Amino acid sequence: MTLEKNLLALAERDPELVVRLSWPAGSDHVVEGAEGPEYVLGMQRFPLRVGPEAAAGLARQAGDEAFLFGLGLGELAAALLAGGRLVVAWERDPWLMRLALSRHDLSGALRAGTLRLLLGSDLVEERRRGLRGGLVLHPLLGQVYGVERRLLEGRHDRPVAALASGGLFVQDLAAGLERAGLAPFTLDLGRLSREELSRSLGRLRPALLAAVNYVDGLAEFCAAHGVTLVCWEIDPATSDLQPCGEPGRSFIFTYRRGAVAEYRAAGFPHVEHLPLAADPARRRPVDVSGPESARHRAAVSVVGSSMVPDVARHERAFLEAWEAAHGPGARGTGLAALSWVLEAQSRDLSAHRVPALLAGRWPALAAAHPEAVRAASEIAAALKRLAAVRRLARFAPRVWGDEGWREAEGGGVAYMGPAGHGDELDRIYCGSAVNVDLGRLYQMDIVTMRVFDVLACGGFVLAERSDDLAALFEVGVEVDCYGSLEELERKVAHYLAHPDRAAALAARGREAVLGRHTVQSRVDHMLAVAGCAPPG
């Protein structure tokens, strides 16, 4: 009833916003916790609720007019209005705006015009007109919407860059775009309706849409709106690349050399190999000598996903593909086939053999059901990571990541829990005598983000051997590597016994990253190729 009452009042002032709030919106990032709704960021959950005392305290700091950055669940708006203020409240997320209008009766203020609501790209239009009122930040969303906050507080003459939301690397891309002279604004491609996305592009008038990883249909969507797409692929695709009907001005940059031909075959004319990189503003040397950093000091460390929590899902996907190829009731033989492939792969973890093993023994399955190959490869990759950590048990490695690493615990292996993606990663990389890079079994041809990040921190890393590693670094001078678990174990022992050699490599590796492999240099290159670099 509260939502309906608020929407009726809002319709008198802003009927278009009522329509926008009726469009589909994703809600999986807001979950119910013990004390109310929580916001999901990666593997962490944060309370959304602002208590009465905190809301009142923030409201007291505002003047007669307030610009509320992050409506959230509506407590701050209610507190500001209770003080007799004129309030403009912006929220990036339509689902949160719906929740706020469901929890607080704001109908009187909406009808009277003492509360004006802005959603998503409305912020950029308001910025162009000039903001009024003192800025009040939502305690949580003021941080979550950091890209938009910098846009709001920065120079108003910078061209806008639409930025597809996504994983943590999106923040690095945003920082690179900002340093290049652009003003990023986040679009939640997976949560906003197509109608809201189309409206946003029309209002933003962006110089480009920048994305980390490609989503099927994105090129056609940008072409339909006359927007240049600049996409940096940094993660493995979870499905086959679909043919592109209308690429428009789409520029694809991929960390995998082998993917260049795949994108071109799919109809993308502008495709280029572009390795990963580090942002020295975020990854840098830190002091780990104090007692507060004791848990981050280790002889050997491993940071990353175990991939184990997804094994059951991949096993189901393999068996579904097997039954599709061999008929219902063939699950037993499917399990036997999968076990055979995984056992055969485990005998040689220096190369990805799953596709050849399946194609050699079950060619029809491999040809007709590529999802079976992907599923088996994912499981094999998880087993390889566990095997590598267990192989290093005598060095008492510390492992940071998801709960799946518990399967490797014991015999010297210590699971440390998830690693924060802020300064904690810097402390781990700087506090470890040897940082072990474990790539994905099916991606032995790339240099992982972790290698660049560790080197940017001034840490020593043992990377997996690849052609790309030798092309980007001077192996044996700027970085060292291994090609098998036997070699990994041998080199870990060597560098633990010779820390001076590890330190020399780490120092030269950091110089290499700072000189040749920064996120900023990659962003500048992409913008230049796409013709989107701001003048001056």
XYZ file of C-alpha atoms in Angstrom, residues 315-316 318-319 322 330-342:
18
model
C 29.599 -31.894 -13.107
C 25.840 -31.518 -13.612
C 28.729 -32.390 -18.130
C 26.241 -35.110 -17.261
C 26.311 -36.596 -21.836
C 23.293 -42.792 -19.340
C 24.386 -40.866 -16.251
C 26.415 -43.795 -14.926
C 28.547 -44.062 -18.045
C 28.845 -40.245 -18.042
C 30.335 -40.283 -14.564
C 32.779 -42.971 -15.624
C 33.765 -40.957 -18.702
C 34.293 -37.813 -16.665
C 36.413 -39.698 -14.117
C 38.541 -41.130 -16.920
C 39.143 -37.701 -18.453
C 40.030 -36.094 -15.128
